[in-house]
Amino acid sequence: MASLMELKEIFRSADAVCFDVDSTVIREEGIDELAKFCGVGDAVAEMTRRAMGGTVTFKAALTARLGLIRPSYEQVQKLISDNPPQLTPGIRELVSRLHQRGVQVFLVSGGFQSIVEHVALQLNIPTANVFANRLKFYFNGEYAGFDETQPTAESGGKGKVITHLKEQFHFKKVVMIGDGATDMEACPPGDCFIGFGGNVIRKQVKEKAKWYITHFDELLKELEER
């Protein structure tokens, strides 16, 4: 097991950094915001808490939550325009600094492609570097389920994305940063996990992560060390 000092060295010399999105890059949980917008906020927030705690499989929780929300195409678009995701303080500067250093930045999320792509745009991250779940709609715009073939639709999916990135781009060191159990379990194959508690603290992650931060400034400082 790598020490904290070794993890910091991996971060400083990483080829690629993967960020979770909900409660990490943005302040809220996208699915909870969508649920509130569609009038089923409380029921879905409780399901999210259970999923993030690692007590139910991610796919089971996602299926159940979306089954309650049943968002239409129009509702998703209106949510993005009326209540755009709020970036977490410090993330814009951190991503910009990583880009300056030639580090590839990816958004790997159990959230929804349309919302995550909106976030990517604000951070100058190419949409090709977004891995998220795709909602499906009928021709009339009604909810038709989600694409279950996406790796991010199931537990262990973020690790599969990292394996894919290593195979495709031959990255030697990939860092995963996130607030939840699904982020922590992506290392390995990720080389370093950094737990993030700046928006919400997940007890299990805080206790188990060897490197745990509450503000992205802490990572910016690490990059300035060198």
mmCIF file of C-alpha atoms in Angstrom:
data_model
loop_
_atom_site.group_PDB
_atom_site.id
_atom_site.type_symbol
_atom_site.label_atom_id
_atom_site.label_comp_id
_atom_site.label_asym_id
_atom_site.label_seq_id
_atom_site.Cartn_x
_atom_site.Cartn_y
_atom_site.Cartn_z
ATOM 1 C CA MET A 1 0.000 0.000 0.000
ATOM 2 C CA ALA A 2 1.348 3.398 -0.987
ATOM 3 C CA SER A 3 2.096 5.928 1.744
ATOM 4 C CA LEU A 4 0.635 9.444 1.699
ATOM 5 C CA MET A 5 3.964 10.788 0.465
ATOM 6 C CA GLU A 6 3.971 8.261 -2.394
ATOM 7 C CA LEU A 7 0.379 9.136 -3.306
ATOM 8 C CA LYS A 8 1.321 12.822 -3.474
ATOM 9 C CA GLU A 9 4.211 11.983 -5.796
ATOM 10 C CA ILE A 10 1.884 9.962 -8.040
ATOM 11 C CA PHE A 11 -0.500 12.934 -8.207
ATOM 12 C CA ARG A 12 2.299 15.367 -9.079
ATOM 13 C CA SER A 13 3.563 13.131 -11.878
ATOM 14 C CA ALA A 14 0.208 11.770 -13.155
ATOM 15 C CA ASP A 15 -0.524 11.452 -16.892
ATOM 16 C CA ALA A 16 -4.279 11.669 -16.281
ATOM 17 C CA VAL A 17 -6.639 12.798 -13.536
ATOM 18 C CA CYS A 18 -10.218 11.507 -13.390
ATOM 19 C CA PHE A 19 -12.786 13.463 -11.403
ATOM 20 C CA ASP A 20 -16.118 12.292 -10.126
ATOM 21 C CA VAL A 21 -18.698 15.013 -10.829
ATOM 22 C CA ASP A 22 -21.653 15.038 -8.389
ATOM 23 C CA SER A 23 -20.626 16.476 -4.982
ATOM 24 C CA THR A 24 -17.031 16.711 -6.253
ATOM 25 C CA VAL A 25 -16.643 18.896 -9.359
ATOM 26 C CA ILE A 26 -20.105 20.343 -8.734
ATOM 27 C CA ARG A 27 -21.651 21.133 -5.385
ATOM 28 C CA GLU A 28 -24.835 19.111 -5.796
ATOM 29 C CA GLU A 29 -25.925 15.594 -6.739
ATOM 30 C CA GLY A 30 -27.314 15.901 -10.278
ATOM 31 C CA ILE A 31 -29.853 13.114 -9.826
ATOM 32 C CA ASP A 32 -31.176 14.701 -6.617
ATOM 33 C CA GLU A 33 -31.557 18.069 -8.352
ATOM 34 C CA LEU A 34 -33.421 16.377 -11.215
ATOM 35 C CA ALA A 35 -35.662 14.586 -8.690
ATOM 36 C CA LYS A 36 -36.470 17.865 -6.901
ATOM 37 C CA PHE A 37 -37.203 19.469 -10.240
ATOM 38 C CA CYS A 38 -39.596 16.606 -11.061
ATOM 39 C CA GLY A 39 -41.273 16.705 -7.628
ATOM 40 C CA VAL A 40 -39.870 13.510 -6.037
ATOM 41 C CA GLY A 41 -36.861 14.998 -4.224
ATOM 42 C CA ASP A 42 -37.094 13.465 -0.741
ATOM 43 C CA ALA A 43 -37.647 9.867 -1.831
ATOM 44 C CA VAL A 44 -34.761 9.977 -4.295
ATOM 45 C CA ALA A 45 -32.339 11.732 -1.898
ATOM 46 C CA GLU A 46 -32.779 8.856 0.556
ATOM 47 C CA MET A 47 -31.965 6.333 -2.198
ATOM 48 C CA THR A 48 -28.867 8.360 -3.138
ATOM 49 C CA ARG A 49 -27.632 8.307 0.471
ATOM 50 C CA ARG A 50 -27.924 4.516 0.547
ATOM 51 C CA ALA A 51 -26.174 4.154 -2.826
ATOM 52 C CA MET A 52 -23.282 6.437 -1.839
ATOM 53 C CA GLY A 53 -22.814 4.513 1.398
ATOM 54 C CA GLY A 54 -22.131 1.398 -0.652
ATOM 55 C CA THR A 55 -25.006 -0.660 0.810
ATOM 56 C CA VAL A 56 -26.833 -1.292 -2.512
ATOM 57 C CA THR A 57 -25.425 -1.840 -5.995
ATOM 58 C CA PHE A 58 -25.118 1.310 -8.055
ATOM 59 C CA LYS A 59 -27.168 -0.032 -10.967
ATOM 60 C CA ALA A 60 -30.015 -1.127 -8.661
ATOM 61 C CA ALA A 61 -30.079 2.311 -7.021
ATOM 62 C CA LEU A 62 -29.930 4.113 -10.375
ATOM 63 C CA THR A 63 -32.751 2.007 -11.837
ATOM 64 C CA ALA A 64 -34.953 2.576 -8.785
ATOM 65 C CA ARG A 65 -34.296 6.324 -8.626
ATOM 66 C CA LEU A 66 -34.898 6.886 -12.329
ATOM 67 C CA GLY A 67 -38.023 4.741 -12.119
ATOM 68 C CA LEU A 68 -39.362 7.225 -9.574
ATOM 69 C CA ILE A 69 -38.255 10.372 -11.430
ATOM 70 C CA ARG A 70 -39.064 9.334 -15.022
ATOM 71 C CA PRO A 71 -37.619 12.616 -16.375
ATOM 72 C CA SER A 72 -38.660 13.785 -19.825
ATOM 73 C CA TYR A 73 -36.157 15.202 -22.319
ATOM 74 C CA GLU A 74 -37.742 18.630 -21.833
ATOM 75 C CA GLN A 75 -37.391 18.464 -18.032
ATOM 76 C CA VAL A 76 -33.680 17.592 -18.277
ATOM 77 C CA GLN A 77 -33.019 20.505 -20.645
ATOM 78 C CA LYS A 78 -35.045 22.897 -18.493
ATOM 79 C CA LEU A 79 -33.146 21.832 -15.362
ATOM 80 C CA ILE A 80 -29.816 22.648 -17.048
ATOM 81 C CA SER A 81 -31.031 26.056 -18.263
ATOM 82 C CA ASP A 82 -32.946 27.062 -15.094
ATOM 83 C CA ASN A 83 -30.669 25.515 -12.433
ATOM 84 C CA PRO A 84 -27.239 25.018 -14.000
ATOM 85 C CA PRO A 85 -24.798 22.905 -11.941
ATOM 86 C CA GLN A 86 -22.713 24.968 -9.483
ATOM 87 C CA LEU A 87 -18.967 24.400 -9.778
ATOM 88 C CA THR A 88 -17.137 23.610 -6.533
ATOM 89 C CA PRO A 89 -14.758 26.440 -5.500
ATOM 90 C CA GLY A 90 -11.199 25.851 -6.746
ATOM 91 C CA ILE A 91 -12.051 23.262 -9.415
ATOM 92 C CA ARG A 92 -11.727 25.670 -12.340
ATOM 93 C CA GLU A 93 -8.232 26.703 -11.236
ATOM 94 C CA LEU A 94 -7.145 23.118 -10.563
ATOM 95 C CA VAL A 95 -8.300 21.803 -13.954
ATOM 96 C CA SER A 96 -6.690 24.780 -15.693
ATOM 97 C CA ARG A 97 -3.384 24.095 -13.885
ATOM 98 C CA LEU A 98 -3.497 20.396 -14.801
ATOM 99 C CA HIS A 99 -4.123 21.320 -18.440
ATOM 100 C CA GLN A 100 -1.148 23.699 -18.358
ATOM 101 C CA ARG A 101 1.026 20.821 -17.180
ATOM 102 C CA GLY A 102 -0.152 18.652 -20.089
ATOM 103 C CA VAL A 103 -2.205 16.356 -17.854
ATOM 104 C CA GLN A 104 -5.318 14.816 -19.443
ATOM 105 C CA VAL A 105 -8.450 15.496 -17.381
ATOM 106 C CA PHE A 106 -11.516 13.228 -17.503
ATOM 107 C CA LEU A 107 -14.949 13.437 -15.900
ATOM 108 C CA VAL A 108 -16.086 9.957 -14.851
ATOM 109 C CA SER A 109 -19.564 10.107 -13.412
ATOM 110 C CA GLY A 110 -22.539 8.000 -12.457
ATOM 111 C CA GLY A 111 -24.568 11.096 -13.366
ATOM 112 C CA PHE A 112 -26.041 11.998 -16.726
ATOM 113 C CA GLN A 113 -24.163 12.778 -19.926
ATOM 114 C CA SER A 114 -26.199 15.894 -20.777
ATOM 115 C CA ILE A 115 -25.524 17.493 -17.368
ATOM 116 C CA VAL A 116 -21.870 16.371 -17.206
ATOM 117 C CA GLU A 117 -21.143 17.680 -20.718
ATOM 118 C CA HIS A 118 -22.483 21.075 -19.603
ATOM 119 C CA VAL A 119 -19.954 20.971 -16.719
ATOM 120 C CA ALA A 120 -17.134 19.854 -19.051
ATOM 121 C CA LEU A 121 -17.803 22.838 -21.297
ATOM 122 C CA GLN A 122 -17.279 25.235 -18.377
ATOM 123 C CA LEU A 123 -13.944 23.595 -17.541
ATOM 124 C CA ASN A 124 -12.619 23.364 -21.122
ATOM 125 C CA ILE A 125 -12.684 19.569 -20.930
ATOM 126 C CA PRO A 126 -13.430 17.942 -24.310
ATOM 127 C CA THR A 127 -16.701 16.001 -24.421
ATOM 128 C CA ALA A 128 -14.680 12.977 -25.595
ATOM 129 C CA ASN A 129 -13.212 12.975 -22.051
ATOM 130 C CA VAL A 130 -16.651 12.560 -20.447
ATOM 131 C CA PHE A 131 -17.800 9.129 -19.250
ATOM 132 C CA ALA A 132 -21.326 9.215 -17.823
ATOM 133 C CA ASN A 133 -24.746 7.620 -18.057
ATOM 134 C CA ARG A 134 -27.011 8.283 -21.015
ATOM 135 C CA LEU A 135 -30.728 8.764 -20.528
ATOM 136 C CA LYS A 136 -32.984 7.371 -23.236
ATOM 137 C CA PHE A 137 -36.149 9.051 -24.493
ATOM 138 C CA TYR A 138 -38.999 8.108 -26.815
ATOM 139 C CA PHE A 139 -39.653 10.256 -29.893
ATOM 140 C CA ASN A 140 -42.201 12.281 -27.914
ATOM 141 C CA GLY A 141 -39.552 13.110 -25.296
ATOM 142 C CA GLU A 142 -40.863 10.786 -22.574
ATOM 143 C CA TYR A 143 -38.406 8.848 -20.404
ATOM 144 C CA ALA A 144 -37.428 5.481 -21.914
ATOM 145 C CA GLY A 145 -34.811 4.225 -19.446
ATOM 146 C CA PHE A 146 -31.034 4.558 -19.525
ATOM 147 C CA ASP A 147 -28.229 2.964 -21.492
ATOM 148 C CA GLU A 148 -27.297 -0.024 -19.328
ATOM 149 C CA THR A 149 -24.256 -0.811 -21.487
ATOM 150 C CA GLN A 150 -22.316 2.224 -20.184
ATOM 151 C CA PRO A 151 -19.616 1.135 -17.698
ATOM 152 C CA THR A 152 -20.660 3.969 -15.354
ATOM 153 C CA ALA A 153 -24.125 2.389 -14.977
ATOM 154 C CA GLU A 154 -22.835 -0.236 -12.546
ATOM 155 C CA SER A 155 -20.688 -0.740 -9.486
ATOM 156 C CA GLY A 156 -17.048 -1.039 -10.485
ATOM 157 C CA GLY A 157 -17.736 0.944 -13.662
ATOM 158 C CA LYS A 158 -15.314 3.750 -12.879
ATOM 159 C CA GLY A 159 -12.501 1.219 -12.573
ATOM 160 C CA LYS A 160 -13.462 -0.169 -15.979
ATOM 161 C CA VAL A 161 -13.208 3.341 -17.456
ATOM 162 C CA ILE A 162 -9.712 3.768 -15.972
ATOM 163 C CA THR A 163 -8.623 0.380 -17.368
ATOM 164 C CA HIS A 164 -9.959 1.452 -20.772
ATOM 165 C CA LEU A 165 -8.066 4.778 -20.584
ATOM 166 C CA LYS A 166 -4.812 3.020 -19.664
ATOM 167 C CA GLU A 167 -5.193 0.621 -22.583
ATOM 168 C CA GLN A 168 -6.183 3.302 -25.076
ATOM 169 C CA PHE A 169 -3.721 6.052 -24.142
ATOM 170 C CA HIS A 170 -0.974 4.024 -22.390
ATOM 171 C CA PHE A 171 -1.201 6.191 -19.263
ATOM 172 C CA LYS A 172 1.266 5.114 -16.570
ATOM 173 C CA LYS A 173 -0.294 6.951 -13.621
ATOM 174 C CA VAL A 174 -4.006 7.703 -13.334
ATOM 175 C CA VAL A 175 -5.481 9.514 -10.321
ATOM 176 C CA MET A 176 -9.149 9.269 -9.249
ATOM 177 C CA ILE A 177 -10.679 12.068 -7.161
ATOM 178 C CA GLY A 178 -14.169 11.794 -5.687
ATOM 179 C CA ASP A 179 -16.443 11.788 -2.671
ATOM 180 C CA GLY A 180 -18.065 8.348 -2.851
ATOM 181 C CA ALA A 181 -17.573 4.614 -2.510
ATOM 182 C CA THR A 182 -17.707 4.104 -6.299
ATOM 183 C CA ASP A 183 -14.712 6.466 -6.670
ATOM 184 C CA MET A 184 -12.635 4.770 -3.989
ATOM 185 C CA GLU A 185 -13.187 1.313 -5.490
ATOM 186 C CA ALA A 186 -11.712 2.534 -8.833
ATOM 187 C CA CYS A 187 -8.205 2.285 -7.309
ATOM 188 C CA PRO A 188 -6.861 -0.136 -8.407
ATOM 189 C CA PRO A 189 -6.813 -0.007 -11.423
ATOM 190 C CA GLY A 190 -6.326 3.700 -10.662
ATOM 191 C CA ASP A 191 -2.901 4.412 -9.135
ATOM 192 C CA CYS A 192 -4.008 6.948 -6.531
ATOM 193 C CA PHE A 193 -7.348 7.790 -4.896
ATOM 194 C CA ILE A 194 -7.952 11.199 -3.342
ATOM 195 C CA GLY A 195 -11.096 11.427 -1.227
ATOM 196 C CA PHE A 196 -12.931 14.746 -1.460
ATOM 197 C CA GLY A 197 -15.119 16.082 1.336
ATOM 198 C CA GLY A 198 -15.579 19.708 0.313
ATOM 199 C CA ASN A 199 -19.312 19.371 -0.386
ATOM 200 C CA VAL A 200 -20.382 16.306 1.566
ATOM 201 C CA ILE A 201 -18.442 13.948 3.830
ATOM 202 C CA ARG A 202 -19.066 10.223 3.324
ATOM 203 C CA LYS A 203 -17.955 8.566 6.566
ATOM 204 C CA GLN A 204 -16.746 5.370 4.900
ATOM 205 C CA VAL A 205 -14.581 7.276 2.415
ATOM 206 C CA LYS A 206 -13.125 9.648 5.024
ATOM 207 C CA GLU A 207 -12.157 6.726 7.248
ATOM 208 C CA LYS A 208 -10.615 4.579 4.511
ATOM 209 C CA ALA A 209 -8.966 7.072 2.146
ATOM 210 C CA LYS A 210 -5.268 7.527 2.822
ATOM 211 C CA TRP A 211 -5.417 10.995 1.281
ATOM 212 C CA TYR A 212 -8.511 13.039 2.101
ATOM 213 C CA ILE A 213 -9.016 16.711 1.245
ATOM 214 C CA THR A 214 -11.791 19.247 1.756
ATOM 215 C CA HIS A 215 -10.685 21.945 -0.700
ATOM 216 C CA PHE A 216 -9.128 21.803 -4.163
ATOM 217 C CA ASP A 217 -6.590 24.454 -3.075
ATOM 218 C CA GLU A 218 -4.798 21.622 -1.268
ATOM 219 C CA LEU A 219 -4.137 19.933 -4.620
ATOM 220 C CA LEU A 220 -3.129 23.203 -6.299
ATOM 221 C CA LYS A 221 -0.509 23.653 -3.547
ATOM 222 C CA GLU A 222 0.810 20.154 -4.218
ATOM 223 C CA LEU A 223 1.323 21.044 -7.882
ATOM 224 C CA GLU A 224 3.187 24.233 -6.924
ATOM 225 C CA GLU A 225 5.633 22.179 -4.857
ATOM 226 C CA ARG A 226 7.357 21.165 -8.036
#
